[in-house]
Backbone as JSON Lines, residues from 0, in Angstrom:
{"i":0,"aa":"X","n":[-8.82,-17.42,-11.56],"ca":[-7.51,-17.2,-10.97],"c":[-7.47,-17.93,-9.63]}
{"i":1,"aa":"X","n":[-6.36,-18.52,-9.37],"ca":[-6.2,-19.31,-8.15],"c":[-5.67,-18.45,-7.01]}
{"i":2,"aa":"X","n":[-6.2,-18.69,-5.82],"ca":[-5.73,-18.0,-4.61],"c":[-4.33,-18.52,-4.28]}
{"i":3,"aa":"X","n":[-3.39,-17.61,-4.04],"ca":[-2.02,-17.98,-3.75],"c":[-1.64,-17.47,-2.35]}
{"i":4,"aa":"X","n":[-1.85,-18.29,-1.31],"ca":[-1.56,-17.82,0.04],"c":[-0.09,-17.49,0.26]}
{"i":5,"aa":"X","n":[0.82,-18.15,-0.47],"ca":[2.25,-17.89,-0.28],"c":[2.62,-16.45,-0.64]}
{"i":6,"aa":"X","n":[1.93,-15.88,-1.63],"ca":[2.18,-14.49,-2.01],"c":[1.94,-13.56,-0.82]}
{"i":7,"aa":"X","n":[0.78,-13.7,-0.19],"ca":[0.42,-12.85,0.93],"c":[1.28,-13.15,2.14]}
{"i":8,"aa":"X","n":[1.63,-14.4,2.36],"ca":[2.51,-14.77,3.47],"c":[3.9,-14.16,3.31]}
{"i":9,"aa":"X","n":[4.38,-14.11,2.07],"ca":[5.69,-13.49,1.81],"c":[5.65,-12.0,2.16]}
{"i":10,"aa":"X","n":[4.55,-11.32,1.8],"ca":[4.41,-9.91,2.17],"c":[4.32,-9.75,3.69]}
{"i":11,"aa":"X","n":[3.62,-10.68,4.36],"ca":[3.58,-10.66,5.83],"c":[4.98,-10.76,6.41]}
{"i":12,"aa":"X","n":[5.83,-11.61,5.81],"ca":[7.2,-11.77,6.29],"c":[7.99,-10.47,6.14]}
{"i":13,"aa":"X","n":[7.83,-9.8,4.99],"ca":[8.51,-8.51,4.81],"c":[8.09,-7.52,5.9]}
{"i":14,"aa":"X","n":[6.79,-7.46,6.17],"ca":[6.3,-6.55,7.22],"c":[6.86,-6.93,8.59]}
{"i":15,"aa":"X","n":[6.93,-8.22,8.87],"ca":[7.38,-8.68,10.19],"c":[8.87,-8.42,10.43]}
{"i":16,"aa":"X","n":[9.67,-8.49,9.39],"ca":[11.12,-8.38,9.6],"c":[11.69,-7.0,9.25]}
{"i":17,"aa":"X","n":[10.84,-6.09,8.82],"ca":[11.31,-4.76,8.43],"c":[10.71,-3.69,9.33]}
{"i":18,"aa":"X","n":[11.52,-2.73,9.69],"ca":[11.0,-1.6,10.46],"c":[10.13,-0.74,9.54]}
{"i":19,"aa":"X","n":[8.99,-0.32,10.04],"ca":[8.09,0.55,9.29],"c":[8.41,1.99,9.64]}
{"i":20,"aa":"X","n":[8.82,2.76,8.64],"ca":[9.19,4.16,8.83],"c":[8.08,5.03,8.24]}
{"i":21,"aa":"X","n":[7.47,5.86,9.08],"ca":[6.45,6.8,8.6],"c":[7.15,8.12,8.3]}
{"i":22,"aa":"X","n":[7.35,8.39,7.02],"ca":[8.02,9.64,6.65],"c":[7.05,10.71,6.18]}
{"i":23,"aa":"X","n":[5.78,10.34,6.01],"ca":[4.75,11.3,5.63],"c":[3.51,11.06,6.5]}
{"i":24,"aa":"X","n":[3.47,11.68,7.66],"ca":[2.34,11.47,8.58],"c":[1.03,11.99,7.99]}
{"i":25,"aa":"X","n":[-0.05,11.43,8.48],"ca":[-1.39,11.88,8.1],"c":[-1.47,13.39,8.27]}
{"i":26,"aa":"X","n":[-2.0,14.07,7.24],"ca":[-2.15,15.52,7.29],"c":[-0.98,16.29,6.71]}
{"i":27,"aa":"X","n":[0.13,15.61,6.41],"ca":[1.28,16.3,5.82],"c":[1.1,16.42,4.31]}
{"i":28,"aa":"X","n":[1.82,17.36,3.72],"ca":[1.76,17.59,2.28],"c":[2.84,16.8,1.56]}
{"i":29,"aa":"X","n":[2.54,16.43,0.32],"ca":[3.52,15.78,-0.53],"c":[4.68,16.75,-0.75]}
{"i":30,"aa":"X","n":[5.93,16.26,-0.72],"ca":[7.07,17.19,-0.84],"c":[7.13,17.96,-2.16]}
{"i":31,"aa":"X","n":[6.69,17.36,-3.26],"ca":[6.75,18.05,-4.56],"c":[5.41,18.65,-4.98]}
{"i":32,"aa":"X","n":[4.32,18.16,-4.4],"ca":[2.98,18.63,-4.76],"c":[2.23,19.0,-3.48]}
{"i":33,"aa":"X","n":[2.46,20.21,-2.96],"ca":[1.92,20.59,-1.65],"c":[0.39,20.55,-1.56]}
{"i":34,"aa":"X","n":[-0.29,20.6,-2.7],"ca":[-1.76,20.52,-2.66],"c":[-2.25,19.11,-2.34]}
{"i":35,"aa":"X","n":[-1.36,18.12,-2.46],"ca":[-1.71,16.73,-2.14],"c":[-1.4,16.47,-0.66]}
{"i":36,"aa":"X","n":[-2.44,16.29,0.13],"ca":[-2.3,16.08,1.58],"c":[-2.58,14.61,1.89]}
{"i":37,"aa":"X","n":[-1.68,14.0,2.62],"ca":[-1.8,12.57,2.94],"c":[-2.97,12.33,3.9]}
{"i":38,"aa":"X","n":[-3.94,11.49,3.49],"ca":[-5.11,11.22,4.34],"c":[-4.84,10.19,5.43]}
{"i":39,"aa":"X","n":[-3.72,9.48,5.33],"ca":[-3.31,8.44,6.28],"c":[-1.8,8.54,6.46]}
{"i":40,"aa":"X","n":[-1.29,7.88,7.48],"ca":[0.16,7.75,7.6],"c":[0.68,6.97,6.39]}
{"i":41,"aa":"X","n":[1.85,7.41,5.88],"ca":[2.43,6.8,4.69],"c":[3.93,6.68,4.93]}
{"i":42,"aa":"X","n":[4.48,5.55,4.58],"ca":[5.91,5.37,4.78],"c":[6.44,4.23,3.95]}
{"i":43,"aa":"X","n":[7.46,3.58,4.48],"ca":[8.12,2.51,3.75],"c":[8.71,1.5,4.72]}
{"i":44,"aa":"X","n":[9.04,0.34,4.18],"ca":[9.69,-0.71,4.97],"c":[11.19,-0.55,4.81]}
{"i":45,"aa":"X","n":[11.87,-0.36,5.93],"ca":[13.32,-0.18,5.93],"c":[14.0,-1.46,5.43]}
{"i":46,"aa":"X","n":[15.11,-1.28,4.72],"ca":[15.91,-2.39,4.19],"c":[15.14,-3.28,3.22]}
{"i":47,"aa":"X","n":[14.25,-2.64,2.44],"ca":[13.57,-3.32,1.34],"c":[13.76,-2.47,0.09]}
{"i":48,"aa":"X","n":[13.42,-3.01,-1.05],"ca":[13.53,-2.25,-2.3],"c":[12.3,-2.5,-3.15]}
{"i":49,"aa":"X","n":[11.78,-1.41,-3.67],"ca":[10.64,-1.46,-4.58],"c":[11.15,-1.21,-6.0]}
{"i":50,"aa":"X","n":[10.24,-1.11,-6.93],"ca":[10.63,-0.94,-8.34],"c":[11.36,0.38,-8.59]}
{"i":51,"aa":"X","n":[11.13,1.38,-7.72],"ca":[11.8,2.66,-7.9],"c":[13.14,2.73,-7.17]}
{"i":52,"aa":"X","n":[13.56,1.6,-6.55],"ca":[14.82,1.55,-5.84],"c":[14.72,2.0,-4.39]}
{"i":53,"aa":"X","n":[13.59,2.53,-4.0],"ca":[13.36,2.96,-2.62],"c":[12.7,1.82,-1.85]}
{"i":54,"aa":"X","n":[12.47,2.02,-0.56],"ca":[11.8,1.02,0.26],"c":[10.38,0.77,-0.2]}
{"i":55,"aa":"X","n":[9.86,-0.41,0.1],"ca":[8.48,-0.77,-0.25],"c":[7.53,0.19,0.48]}
{"i":56,"aa":"X","n":[6.65,0.85,-0.28],"ca":[5.73,1.84,0.27],"c":[4.58,1.18,1.01]}
{"i":57,"aa":"X","n":[4.13,1.85,2.09],"ca":[3.06,1.32,2.93],"c":[2.12,2.44,3.35]}
{"i":58,"aa":"X","n":[0.83,2.23,3.13],"ca":[-0.22,3.06,3.72],"c":[-0.6,2.41,5.04]}
{"i":59,"aa":"X","n":[-0.68,3.19,6.11],"ca":[-0.96,2.65,7.44],"c":[-2.28,3.22,7.97]}
{"i":60,"aa":"X","n":[-3.21,2.32,8.25],"ca":[-4.51,2.72,8.76],"c":[-4.61,2.56,10.27]}
{"i":61,"aa":"X","n":[-5.84,2.56,10.76],"ca":[-6.1,2.54,12.2],"c":[-6.73,1.24,12.68]}
{"i":62,"aa":"X","n":[-6.95,0.27,11.79],"ca":[-7.59,-0.99,12.19],"c":[-6.7,-1.74,13.18]}
{"i":63,"aa":"X","n":[-7.34,-2.32,14.18],"ca":[-6.61,-3.08,15.21],"c":[-7.16,-4.5,15.29]}
{"i":64,"aa":"X","n":[-6.32,-5.5,15.43],"ca":[-4.88,-5.41,15.27],"c":[-4.54,-5.18,13.8]}
{"i":65,"aa":"X","n":[-3.44,-4.47,13.53],"ca":[-3.1,-4.2,12.13],"c":[-2.69,-5.47,11.4]}
{"i":66,"aa":"X","n":[-3.06,-5.54,10.14],"ca":[-2.69,-6.67,9.29],"c":[-2.64,-6.18,7.85]}
{"i":67,"aa":"X","n":[-1.93,-6.89,7.02],"ca":[-1.88,-6.57,5.6],"c":[-3.23,-6.91,4.98]}
{"i":68,"aa":"X","n":[-3.97,-5.9,4.51],"ca":[-5.3,-6.15,3.99],"c":[-5.4,-6.04,2.48]}
{"i":69,"aa":"X","n":[-4.39,-5.51,1.84],"ca":[-4.47,-5.36,0.4],"c":[-3.26,-4.61,-0.12]}
{"i":70,"aa":"X","n":[-3.35,-4.25,-1.39],"ca":[-2.29,-3.46,-2.0],"c":[-2.86,-2.65,-3.13]}
{"i":71,"aa":"X","n":[-2.11,-1.63,-3.5],"ca":[-2.43,-0.8,-4.65],"c":[-1.32,-0.94,-5.67]}
{"i":72,"aa":"X","n":[-1.69,-1.17,-6.92],"ca":[-0.74,-1.05,-8.03],"c":[-0.95,0.34,-8.58]}
{"i":73,"aa":"X","n":[0.14,1.08,-8.76],"ca":[0.03,2.47,-9.21],"c":[0.91,2.67,-10.44]}
{"i":74,"aa":"X","n":[0.29,3.22,-11.5],"ca":[1.0,3.57,-12.73],"c":[1.14,5.09,-12.74]}
{"i":75,"aa":"X","n":[2.37,5.57,-12.81],"ca":[2.67,7.0,-12.9],"c":[3.18,7.25,-14.31]}
{"i":76,"aa":"X","n":[2.3,7.68,-15.2],"ca":[2.67,7.85,-16.61],"c":[3.77,8.88,-16.83]}
{"i":77,"aa":"X","n":[3.75,10.07,-16.18],"ca":[4.84,11.02,-16.41],"c":[6.22,10.46,-16.02]}
{"i":78,"aa":"X","n":[6.27,9.66,-14.95],"ca":[7.55,9.08,-14.52],"c":[7.87,7.79,-15.27]}
{"i":79,"aa":"X","n":[6.89,7.22,-15.98],"ca":[7.11,5.93,-16.63],"c":[7.36,4.84,-15.6]}
{"i":80,"aa":"X","n":[6.58,4.85,-14.53],"ca":[6.88,4.07,-13.34],"c":[5.63,3.28,-12.91]}
{"i":81,"aa":"X","n":[5.86,2.08,-12.39],"ca":[4.8,1.28,-11.78],"c":[5.29,0.87,-10.4]}
{"i":82,"aa":"X","n":[4.44,1.05,-9.39],"ca":[4.81,0.7,-8.02],"c":[3.68,-0.05,-7.33]}
{"i":83,"aa":"X","n":[4.06,-0.76,-6.28],"ca":[3.1,-1.45,-5.42],"c":[3.13,-0.78,-4.06]}
{"i":84,"aa":"X","n":[1.96,-0.48,-3.52],"ca":[1.83,0.14,-2.2],"c":[1.05,-0.84,-1.31]}
{"i":85,"aa":"X","n":[1.61,-1.21,-0.17],"ca":[0.93,-2.11,0.76],"c":[-0.09,-1.33,1.58]}
{"i":86,"aa":"X","n":[-1.2,-1.97,1.89],"ca":[-2.23,-1.4,2.76],"c":[-2.2,-2.18,4.06]}
{"i":87,"aa":"X","n":[-1.78,-1.53,5.12],"ca":[-1.55,-2.2,6.4],"c":[-2.48,-1.64,7.47]}
{"i":88,"aa":"X","n":[-3.35,-2.48,7.97],"ca":[-4.27,-2.05,9.03],"c":[-5.27,-1.01,8.58]}
{"i":89,"aa":"X","n":[-5.72,-1.11,7.34],"ca":[-6.65,-0.11,6.81],"c":[-8.09,-0.6,6.88]}
{"i":90,"aa":"X","n":[-8.96,0.27,7.35],"ca":[-10.4,0.0,7.31],"c":[-10.86,0.15,5.86]}
{"i":91,"aa":"X","n":[-12.08,-0.3,5.53],"ca":[-12.57,-0.08,4.16],"c":[-12.54,1.4,3.75]}
{"i":92,"aa":"X","n":[-12.89,2.29,4.66],"ca":[-12.87,3.73,4.34],"c":[-11.44,4.22,4.11]}
{"i":93,"aa":"X","n":[-10.5,3.71,4.89],"ca":[-9.1,4.12,4.71],"c":[-8.52,3.57,3.42]}
{"i":94,"aa":"X","n":[-8.92,2.37,3.04],"ca":[-8.47,1.83,1.74],"c":[-8.96,2.74,0.61]}
{"i":95,"aa":"X","n":[-10.19,3.21,0.72],"ca":[-10.74,4.11,-0.3],"c":[-9.98,5.43,-0.32]}
{"i":96,"aa":"X","n":[-9.62,5.97,0.84],"ca":[-8.83,7.22,0.89],"c":[-7.47,7.04,0.21]}
{"i":97,"aa":"X","n":[-6.8,5.93,0.5],"ca":[-5.5,5.66,-0.13],"c":[-5.66,5.52,-1.64]}
{"i":98,"aa":"X","n":[-6.71,4.81,-2.06],"ca":[-6.98,4.65,-3.49],"c":[-7.2,6.01,-4.16]}
{"i":99,"aa":"X","n":[-8.04,6.85,-3.56],"ca":[-8.33,8.16,-4.14],"c":[-7.07,9.03,-4.21]}
{"i":100,"aa":"X","n":[-6.2,8.93,-3.22],"ca":[-4.96,9.7,-3.23],"c":[-4.07,9.25,-4.4]}
{"i":101,"aa":"X","n":[-4.0,7.95,-4.65],"ca":[-3.11,7.4,-5.68],"c":[-3.73,7.4,-7.07]}
{"i":102,"aa":"X","n":[-5.03,7.52,-7.18],"ca":[-5.72,7.44,-8.47],"c":[-6.15,8.83,-8.91]}
{"i":103,"aa":"X","n":[-5.33,9.46,-9.76],"ca":[-5.6,10.81,-10.24],"c":[-5.46,10.85,-11.76]}
{"i":104,"aa":"X","n":[-6.49,10.33,-12.44],"ca":[-6.44,10.28,-13.9],"c":[-6.22,11.67,-14.49]}
{"i":105,"aa":"X","n":[-5.61,11.8,-15.63],"ca":[-5.2,10.7,-16.52],"c":[-3.76,10.24,-16.32]}
{"i":106,"aa":"X","n":[-3.04,10.84,-15.38],"ca":[-1.6,10.56,-15.28],"c":[-1.21,9.57,-14.2]}
{"i":107,"aa":"X","n":[-1.96,9.54,-13.13],"ca":[-1.66,8.65,-12.0],"c":[-2.86,7.73,-11.83]}
{"i":108,"aa":"X","n":[-2.66,6.43,-12.07],"ca":[-3.77,5.48,-12.06],"c":[-3.47,4.34,-11.11]}
{"i":109,"aa":"X","n":[-4.48,3.96,-10.33],"ca":[-4.3,2.92,-9.32],"c":[-5.33,1.81,-9.48]}
{"i":110,"aa":"X","n":[-4.95,0.64,-9.03],"ca":[-5.84,-0.52,-8.98],"c":[-5.71,-1.12,-7.59]}
{"i":111,"aa":"X","n":[-6.84,-1.34,-6.93],"ca":[-6.87,-1.91,-5.59],"c":[-7.02,-3.42,-5.67]}
{"i":112,"aa":"X","n":[-6.22,-4.13,-4.88],"ca":[-6.35,-5.59,-4.75],"c":[-6.49,-5.9,-3.26]}
{"i":113,"aa":"X","n":[-7.64,-6.43,-2.87],"ca":[-7.85,-6.8,-1.48],"c":[-7.3,-8.19,-1.22]}
{"i":114,"aa":"X","n":[-6.81,-8.39,-0.02],"ca":[-6.32,-9.71,0.37],"c":[-7.51,-10.66,0.43]}
{"i":115,"aa":"X","n":[-7.46,-11.74,-0.34],"ca":[-8.6,-12.66,-0.32],"c":[-8.65,-13.47,0.97]}
{"i":116,"aa":"X","n":[-9.84,-13.9,1.28],"ca":[-10.02,-14.82,2.4],"c":[-9.68,-16.2,1.85]}
{"i":117,"aa":"X","n":[-8.91,-16.96,2.62],"ca":[-8.49,-18.29,2.16],"c":[-9.72,-19.14,1.87]}
{"i":118,"aa":"X","n":[-9.72,-19.87,0.75],"ca":[-10.85,-20.75,0.47],"c":[-10.98,-21.82,1.55]}
{"i":119,"aa":"X","n":[-12.2,-22.21,1.82],"ca":[-12.44,-23.24,2.84],"c":[-11.9,-24.58,2.37]}
{"i":120,"aa":"X","n":[-11.34,-25.3,3.3],"ca":[-10.85,-26.65,3.0],"c":[-12.04,-27.56,2.74]}
{"i":121,"aa":"X","n":[-11.94,-28.38,1.71],"ca":[-13.01,-29.34,1.42],"c":[-12.78,-30.59,2.24]}
{"i":122,"aa":"X","n":[-13.85,-31.1,2.84],"ca":[-13.73,-32.31,3.67],"c":[-13.72,-33.54,2.81]}
């Protein structure tokens, strides 16, 4: 598979031009499933649209300076839904926490994709 820097740059542009709204702070409970507690800040990009018609979802970590480090693809079988969640400023441990929150077999399944390092230019 070929590295596509334009894909990641386009996501960077969405992050740069959209306000990040944290509607589920770290430690808060999921509105429909109170036993699910958010391990990180979680929100969305204002004035964007995801596959569910809502704003693009974002997990926000503590890494400084923050940058888009990856994404999660999430399949929600009961809802018949697939979504993409951006990982912004997440340490390796925080990426794992977000993955574990989103990956709850057999009904909620996630796949982590880390942002690749650009291949070195050949001289």
